[in-house]
mmCIF file of C-alpha atoms in Angstrom:
data_model
loop_
_atom_site.group_PDB
_atom_site.id
_atom_site.type_symbol
_atom_site.label_atom_id
_atom_site.label_comp_id
_atom_site.label_asym_id
_atom_site.label_seq_id
_atom_site.Cartn_x
_atom_site.Cartn_y
_atom_site.Cartn_z
ATOM 1 C CA GLU M 1 325.307 130.558 311.466
ATOM 2 C CA ALA M 2 321.925 131.609 312.795
ATOM 3 C CA GLY M 3 319.126 129.136 312.225
ATOM 4 C CA VAL M 4 315.623 129.568 310.841
ATOM 5 C CA ALA M 5 313.664 131.891 313.120
ATOM 6 C CA GLN M 6 309.918 131.561 313.608
ATOM 7 C CA SER M 7 307.394 133.443 315.692
ATOM 8 C CA PRO M 8 305.232 133.180 317.614
ATOM 9 C CA ARG M 9 306.101 129.802 319.116
ATOM 10 C CA TYR M 10 302.579 129.310 320.432
ATOM 11 C CA LYS M 11 299.224 130.788 319.510
ATOM 12 C CA ILE M 12 295.721 130.023 320.755
ATOM 13 C CA ILE M 13 292.756 131.484 318.886
ATOM 14 C CA GLU M 14 289.073 130.826 318.484
ATOM 15 C CA LYS M 15 287.630 129.478 315.267
ATOM 16 C CA ARG M 16 286.902 132.092 312.606
ATOM 17 C CA GLN M 17 289.653 134.350 313.965
ATOM 18 C CA SER M 18 292.783 135.100 311.984
ATOM 19 C CA VAL M 19 296.438 134.394 312.748
ATOM 20 C CA ALA M 20 299.786 135.137 311.123
ATOM 21 C CA PHE M 21 303.109 133.354 311.439
ATOM 22 C CA TRP M 22 306.485 134.831 310.556
ATOM 23 C CA CYS M 23 309.634 133.138 309.329
ATOM 24 C CA ASN M 24 313.149 134.439 308.801
ATOM 25 C CA PRO M 25 315.270 131.906 306.870
ATOM 26 C CA ILE M 26 318.996 131.348 307.049
ATOM 27 C CA SER M 27 320.831 134.204 305.370
ATOM 28 C CA GLY M 28 321.440 133.469 301.708
ATOM 29 C CA HIS M 29 318.919 130.656 301.454
ATOM 30 C CA ALA M 30 316.899 131.260 298.313
ATOM 31 C CA THR M 31 314.250 128.627 298.899
ATOM 32 C CA LEU M 32 311.691 128.782 301.694
ATOM 33 C CA TYR M 33 309.056 126.214 302.600
ATOM 34 C CA TRP M 34 306.030 126.214 304.889
ATOM 35 C CA TYR M 35 304.902 122.837 306.216
ATOM 36 C CA GLN M 36 301.882 121.911 308.335
ATOM 37 C CA GLN M 37 302.364 119.132 310.872
ATOM 38 C CA ILE M 38 299.208 117.788 312.500
ATOM 39 C CA LEU M 39 299.748 115.902 315.749
ATOM 40 C CA GLY M 40 300.961 112.358 315.126
ATOM 41 C CA GLN M 41 301.642 112.905 311.420
ATOM 42 C CA GLY M 42 304.545 113.867 309.224
ATOM 43 C CA PRO M 43 304.938 117.394 307.908
ATOM 44 C CA LYS M 44 302.915 118.259 304.812
ATOM 45 C CA LEU M 45 304.085 120.936 302.384
ATOM 46 C CA LEU M 46 301.845 123.971 302.120
ATOM 47 C CA ILE M 47 303.914 126.254 299.913
ATOM 48 C CA GLN M 48 307.417 126.587 298.467
ATOM 49 C CA PHE M 49 309.056 129.882 297.465
ATOM 50 C CA GLN M 50 312.091 130.397 295.294
ATOM 51 C CA ASN M 51 313.303 133.899 296.160
ATOM 52 C CA ASN M 52 310.003 135.814 296.174
ATOM 53 C CA GLY M 53 308.183 133.647 293.632
ATOM 54 C CA VAL M 54 305.896 130.701 294.371
ATOM 55 C CA VAL M 55 307.180 127.335 293.076
ATOM 56 C CA ASP M 56 304.488 125.057 294.488
ATOM 57 C CA ASP M 57 301.305 125.945 296.373
ATOM 58 C CA SER M 58 299.200 123.026 295.198
ATOM 59 C CA GLN M 59 298.393 121.902 298.758
ATOM 60 C CA LEU M 60 297.692 125.326 300.205
ATOM 61 C CA PRO M 61 293.975 125.776 301.068
ATOM 62 C CA LYS M 62 293.742 129.062 299.259
ATOM 63 C CA ASP M 63 290.267 129.909 300.511
ATOM 64 C CA ARG M 64 291.709 130.531 303.969
ATOM 65 C CA PHE M 65 295.508 130.341 303.799
ATOM 66 C CA SER M 66 297.803 132.887 302.205
ATOM 67 C CA ALA M 67 301.552 133.338 302.224
ATOM 68 C CA GLU M 68 303.985 135.891 300.934
ATOM 69 C CA ARG M 69 307.705 136.375 300.783
ATOM 70 C CA LEU M 70 308.369 139.997 300.073
ATOM 71 C CA LYS M 71 311.896 140.865 298.908
ATOM 72 C CA GLY M 72 312.805 137.186 298.888
ATOM 73 C CA VAL M 73 313.780 137.018 302.563
ATOM 74 C CA ASP M 74 311.193 136.901 305.384
ATOM 75 C CA SER M 75 307.897 135.163 304.891
ATOM 76 C CA THR M 76 304.460 135.373 306.484
ATOM 77 C CA LEU M 77 301.801 132.661 306.525
ATOM 78 C CA LYS M 78 298.266 133.789 307.320
ATOM 79 C CA ILE M 79 295.116 131.864 308.140
ATOM 80 C CA GLN M 80 291.783 133.641 307.903
ATOM 81 C CA PRO M 81 289.305 132.441 309.080
ATOM 82 C CA ALA M 82 290.758 129.612 311.135
ATOM 83 C CA LYS M 83 289.013 126.270 311.516
ATOM 84 C CA LEU M 84 289.382 123.666 314.236
ATOM 85 C CA GLU M 85 291.264 121.369 311.846
ATOM 86 C CA ASP M 86 293.964 124.024 311.384
ATOM 87 C CA SER M 87 295.316 123.159 314.828
ATOM 88 C CA ALA M 88 298.848 122.042 314.036
ATOM 89 C CA VAL M 89 302.485 123.022 314.144
ATOM 90 C CA TYR M 90 303.533 125.237 311.254
ATOM 91 C CA LEU M 91 307.126 124.600 310.305
ATOM 92 C CA CYS M 92 309.227 126.908 308.201
ATOM 93 C CA ALA M 93 312.301 125.562 306.422
ATOM 94 C CA SER M 94 314.894 127.010 304.097
ATOM 95 C CA SER M 95 317.551 125.687 301.742
ATOM 96 C CA LEU M 96 320.288 127.044 299.506
ATOM 97 C CA LEU M 97 319.186 125.592 296.210
ATOM 98 C CA PRO M 98 315.981 123.852 295.235
ATOM 99 C CA SER M 99 317.110 121.541 292.538
ATOM 100 C CA SER M 100 320.048 119.659 293.970
ATOM 101 C CA GLY M 101 319.192 116.183 295.175
ATOM 102 C CA ALA M 102 321.364 116.467 298.255
ATOM 103 C CA ASN M 103 320.032 119.867 299.194
ATOM 104 C CA VAL M 104 319.184 119.741 302.901
ATOM 105 C CA LEU M 105 316.241 121.608 304.391
ATOM 106 C CA THR M 106 316.932 123.390 307.664
ATOM 107 C CA PHE M 107 313.848 123.764 309.832
ATOM 108 C CA GLY M 108 312.807 126.294 312.412
ATOM 109 C CA ALA M 109 311.368 125.323 315.802
ATOM 110 C CA GLY M 110 307.814 125.737 314.531
ATOM 111 C CA SER M 111 304.724 127.694 315.541
ATOM 112 C CA ARG M 112 302.126 125.687 317.405
ATOM 113 C CA LEU M 113 298.551 126.768 316.677
ATOM 114 C CA THR M 114 295.567 125.733 318.750
ATOM 115 C CA VAL M 115 292.116 126.636 317.419
ATOM 116 C CA LEU M 116 289.299 126.440 319.981
ATOM 117 C CA ALA X 1 299.327 107.699 296.420
ATOM 118 C CA GLN X 2 301.467 107.524 299.524
ATOM 119 C CA LYS X 3 305.081 107.903 298.553
ATOM 120 C CA ILE X 4 306.807 107.291 301.884
ATOM 121 C CA THR X 5 305.708 104.493 304.214
ATOM 122 C CA GLN X 6 306.888 104.043 307.775
ATOM 123 C CA THR X 7 305.092 101.026 309.201
ATOM 124 C CA GLN X 8 306.456 101.127 312.762
ATOM 125 C CA PRO X 9 304.497 103.610 314.889
ATOM 126 C CA GLY X 10 306.792 102.965 317.851
ATOM 127 C CA MET X 11 310.054 101.220 318.588
ATOM 128 C CA PHE X 12 311.666 100.426 321.930
ATOM 129 C CA VAL X 13 315.367 99.770 322.483
ATOM 130 C CA GLN X 14 317.785 99.634 325.374
ATOM 131 C CA GLU X 15 320.801 101.866 325.654
ATOM 132 C CA LYS X 16 323.848 100.714 323.678
ATOM 133 C CA GLU X 17 321.797 98.454 321.452
ATOM 134 C CA ALA X 18 321.335 98.984 317.720
ATOM 135 C CA VAL X 19 317.931 99.700 316.222
ATOM 136 C CA THR X 20 316.574 99.749 312.664
ATOM 137 C CA LEU X 21 313.765 102.082 311.618
ATOM 138 C CA ASP X 22 311.994 101.007 308.446
ATOM 139 C CA CYS X 23 311.153 103.148 305.446
ATOM 140 C CA THR X 24 309.839 102.212 302.025
ATOM 141 C CA TYR X 25 309.188 104.616 299.189
ATOM 142 C CA ASP X 26 307.489 104.770 295.846
ATOM 143 C CA THR X 27 308.635 106.756 292.844
ATOM 144 C CA SER X 28 308.957 106.357 289.096
ATOM 145 C CA ASP X 29 311.656 109.012 288.886
ATOM 146 C CA PRO X 30 315.140 107.436 288.483
ATOM 147 C CA SER X 31 316.727 110.414 290.238
ATOM 148 C CA TYR X 32 315.699 111.031 293.817
ATOM 149 C CA GLY X 33 317.055 111.650 297.288
ATOM 150 C CA LEU X 34 316.176 110.058 300.595
ATOM 151 C CA PHE X 35 316.536 111.794 303.956
ATOM 152 C CA TRP X 36 316.072 110.991 307.603
ATOM 153 C CA TYR X 37 315.168 113.649 310.150
ATOM 154 C CA LYS X 38 314.899 113.481 313.931
ATOM 155 C CA GLN X 39 312.245 115.449 315.807
ATOM 156 C CA PRO X 40 312.732 115.637 319.587
ATOM 157 C CA SER X 41 309.934 116.751 321.867
ATOM 158 C CA SER X 42 311.136 120.344 321.408
ATOM 159 C CA GLY X 43 309.700 120.152 317.902
ATOM 160 C CA GLU X 44 312.610 121.133 315.682
ATOM 161 C CA MET X 45 313.391 118.841 312.738
ATOM 162 C CA ILE X 46 317.060 117.823 312.737
ATOM 163 C CA PHE X 47 318.690 116.448 309.598
ATOM 164 C CA LEU X 48 320.480 113.132 310.138
ATOM 165 C CA ILE X 49 321.499 111.519 306.874
ATOM 166 C CA TYR X 50 321.055 111.634 303.089
ATOM 167 C CA GLN X 51 321.187 108.972 300.348
ATOM 168 C CA GLY X 52 321.074 109.743 296.631
ATOM 169 C CA SER X 53 319.491 107.255 294.251
ATOM 170 C CA TYR X 54 322.716 106.943 292.266
ATOM 171 C CA ASP X 55 325.009 106.629 295.270
ATOM 172 C CA GLN X 56 326.829 103.312 295.154
ATOM 173 C CA GLN X 57 327.631 103.163 298.852
ATOM 174 C CA ASN X 58 325.239 103.265 301.767
ATOM 175 C CA ALA X 59 325.442 106.611 303.558
ATOM 176 C CA THR X 60 326.901 106.809 307.059
ATOM 177 C CA GLU X 61 327.079 109.697 309.536
ATOM 178 C CA GLY X 62 328.581 108.793 312.890
ATOM 179 C CA ARG X 63 326.204 106.381 314.626
ATOM 180 C CA TYR X 64 323.673 106.661 311.800
ATOM 181 C CA SER X 65 323.738 104.567 308.666
ATOM 182 C CA LEU X 66 321.242 104.142 305.896
ATOM 183 C CA ASN X 67 320.538 100.635 304.603
ATOM 184 C CA PHE X 68 319.591 101.466 301.009
ATOM 185 C CA GLN X 69 318.048 98.633 298.996
ATOM 186 C CA LYS X 70 317.069 100.179 295.691
ATOM 187 C CA ALA X 71 315.353 97.145 294.189
ATOM 188 C CA ARG X 72 313.140 96.838 297.263
ATOM 189 C CA LYS X 73 312.649 100.614 297.429
ATOM 190 C CA SER X 74 313.652 100.683 301.052
ATOM 191 C CA ALA X 75 315.848 103.102 302.969
ATOM 192 C CA ASN X 76 316.057 101.922 306.561
ATOM 193 C CA LEU X 77 317.852 103.970 309.208
ATOM 194 C CA VAL X 78 320.193 102.084 311.510
ATOM 195 C CA ILE X 79 321.222 103.695 314.782
ATOM 196 C CA SER X 80 324.116 101.936 316.461
ATOM 197 C CA ALA X 81 324.817 102.114 320.196
ATOM 198 C CA SER X 82 321.556 103.869 321.102
ATOM 199 C CA GLN X 83 321.677 106.670 323.656
ATOM 200 C CA LEU X 84 318.935 108.107 325.875
ATOM 201 C CA GLY X 85 319.083 111.287 323.813
ATOM 202 C CA ASP X 86 318.035 109.332 320.728
ATOM 203 C CA SER X 87 314.473 109.147 322.080
ATOM 204 C CA ALA X 88 312.480 111.138 319.539
ATOM 205 C CA MET X 89 310.275 110.921 316.469
ATOM 206 C CA TYR X 90 312.099 109.891 313.277
ATOM 207 C CA PHE X 91 310.895 110.795 309.805
ATOM 208 C CA CYS X 92 311.904 109.371 306.460
ATOM 209 C CA ALA X 93 311.534 111.785 303.536
ATOM 210 C CA MET X 94 312.055 111.798 299.790
ATOM 211 C CA ARG X 95 312.743 114.390 297.145
ATOM 212 C CA GLU X 96 312.031 113.671 293.491
ATOM 213 C CA VAL X 97 314.687 115.703 291.735
ATOM 214 C CA ASN X 98 312.924 116.208 288.454
ATOM 215 C CA GLN X 99 309.716 117.626 289.808
ATOM 216 C CA ALA X 100 309.078 121.342 289.588
ATOM 217 C CA GLY X 101 308.598 121.569 293.281
ATOM 218 C CA THR X 102 311.547 120.103 295.095
ATOM 219 C CA ALA X 103 310.217 119.975 298.616
ATOM 220 C CA LEU X 104 310.541 116.874 300.744
ATOM 221 C CA ILE X 105 307.669 114.426 301.117
ATOM 222 C CA PHE X 106 307.571 112.943 304.617
ATOM 223 C CA GLY X 107 306.350 109.674 306.062
ATOM 224 C CA LYS X 108 304.204 109.485 309.185
ATOM 225 C CA GLY X 109 307.172 108.871 311.428
ATOM 226 C CA THR X 110 308.333 106.334 314.007
ATOM 227 C CA THR X 111 308.624 107.102 317.706
ATOM 228 C CA LEU X 112 311.821 105.708 319.197
ATOM 229 C CA SER X 113 312.067 105.196 322.944
ATOM 230 C CA VAL X 114 315.465 104.386 324.440
ATOM 231 C CA SER X 115 315.568 103.042 327.986
ATOM 232 C CA SER X 116 318.433 102.597 330.416
#
């Protein structure tokens, strides 16, 4: 089974520029998550999709971050304009079902963003 | 309020020894799940072990076991017979089953260093 694919792996931009990250979940996984992991910290949820609908985006800074999951498969996370504090690894994860306690999230390798 | 606490920033162990990584959690939901993930320097989050709040037995997966003490709200990870490849960051995470969003909430992590 193919894993969660993310691209690009690395991106360096200047502040106030924009950037987009792409995620392709495991085939058949209905739930997709975007996490932000700042260096030295644990991942923090940005947004959760169930198919193509948003379940939780309470921690997404909506003035600069946006995300979509068209057709309930691939997802794109965009940052515009970027700030220095957005430097982090952006992790995409997917899972079969959202509501089962034992439901395991499978993560991609992440996209590392550096904002100069 | 912080829901997952990992108080050990770093742990050091010699090969073949056992090591315990601490995790405490806070929730008022009687139904929840606890997870441990490993993050090597490559960045990908790797699922290790799961414990449900109603599980009677402590979870085990190969060299990994979870010391679940419900009354103390702790879910420590025990790695037996450490190997050099166990050197990584380890994250404890929790899912509250009855919340609308069912993403995992992560602790800050513990860095494990295994020496020969």
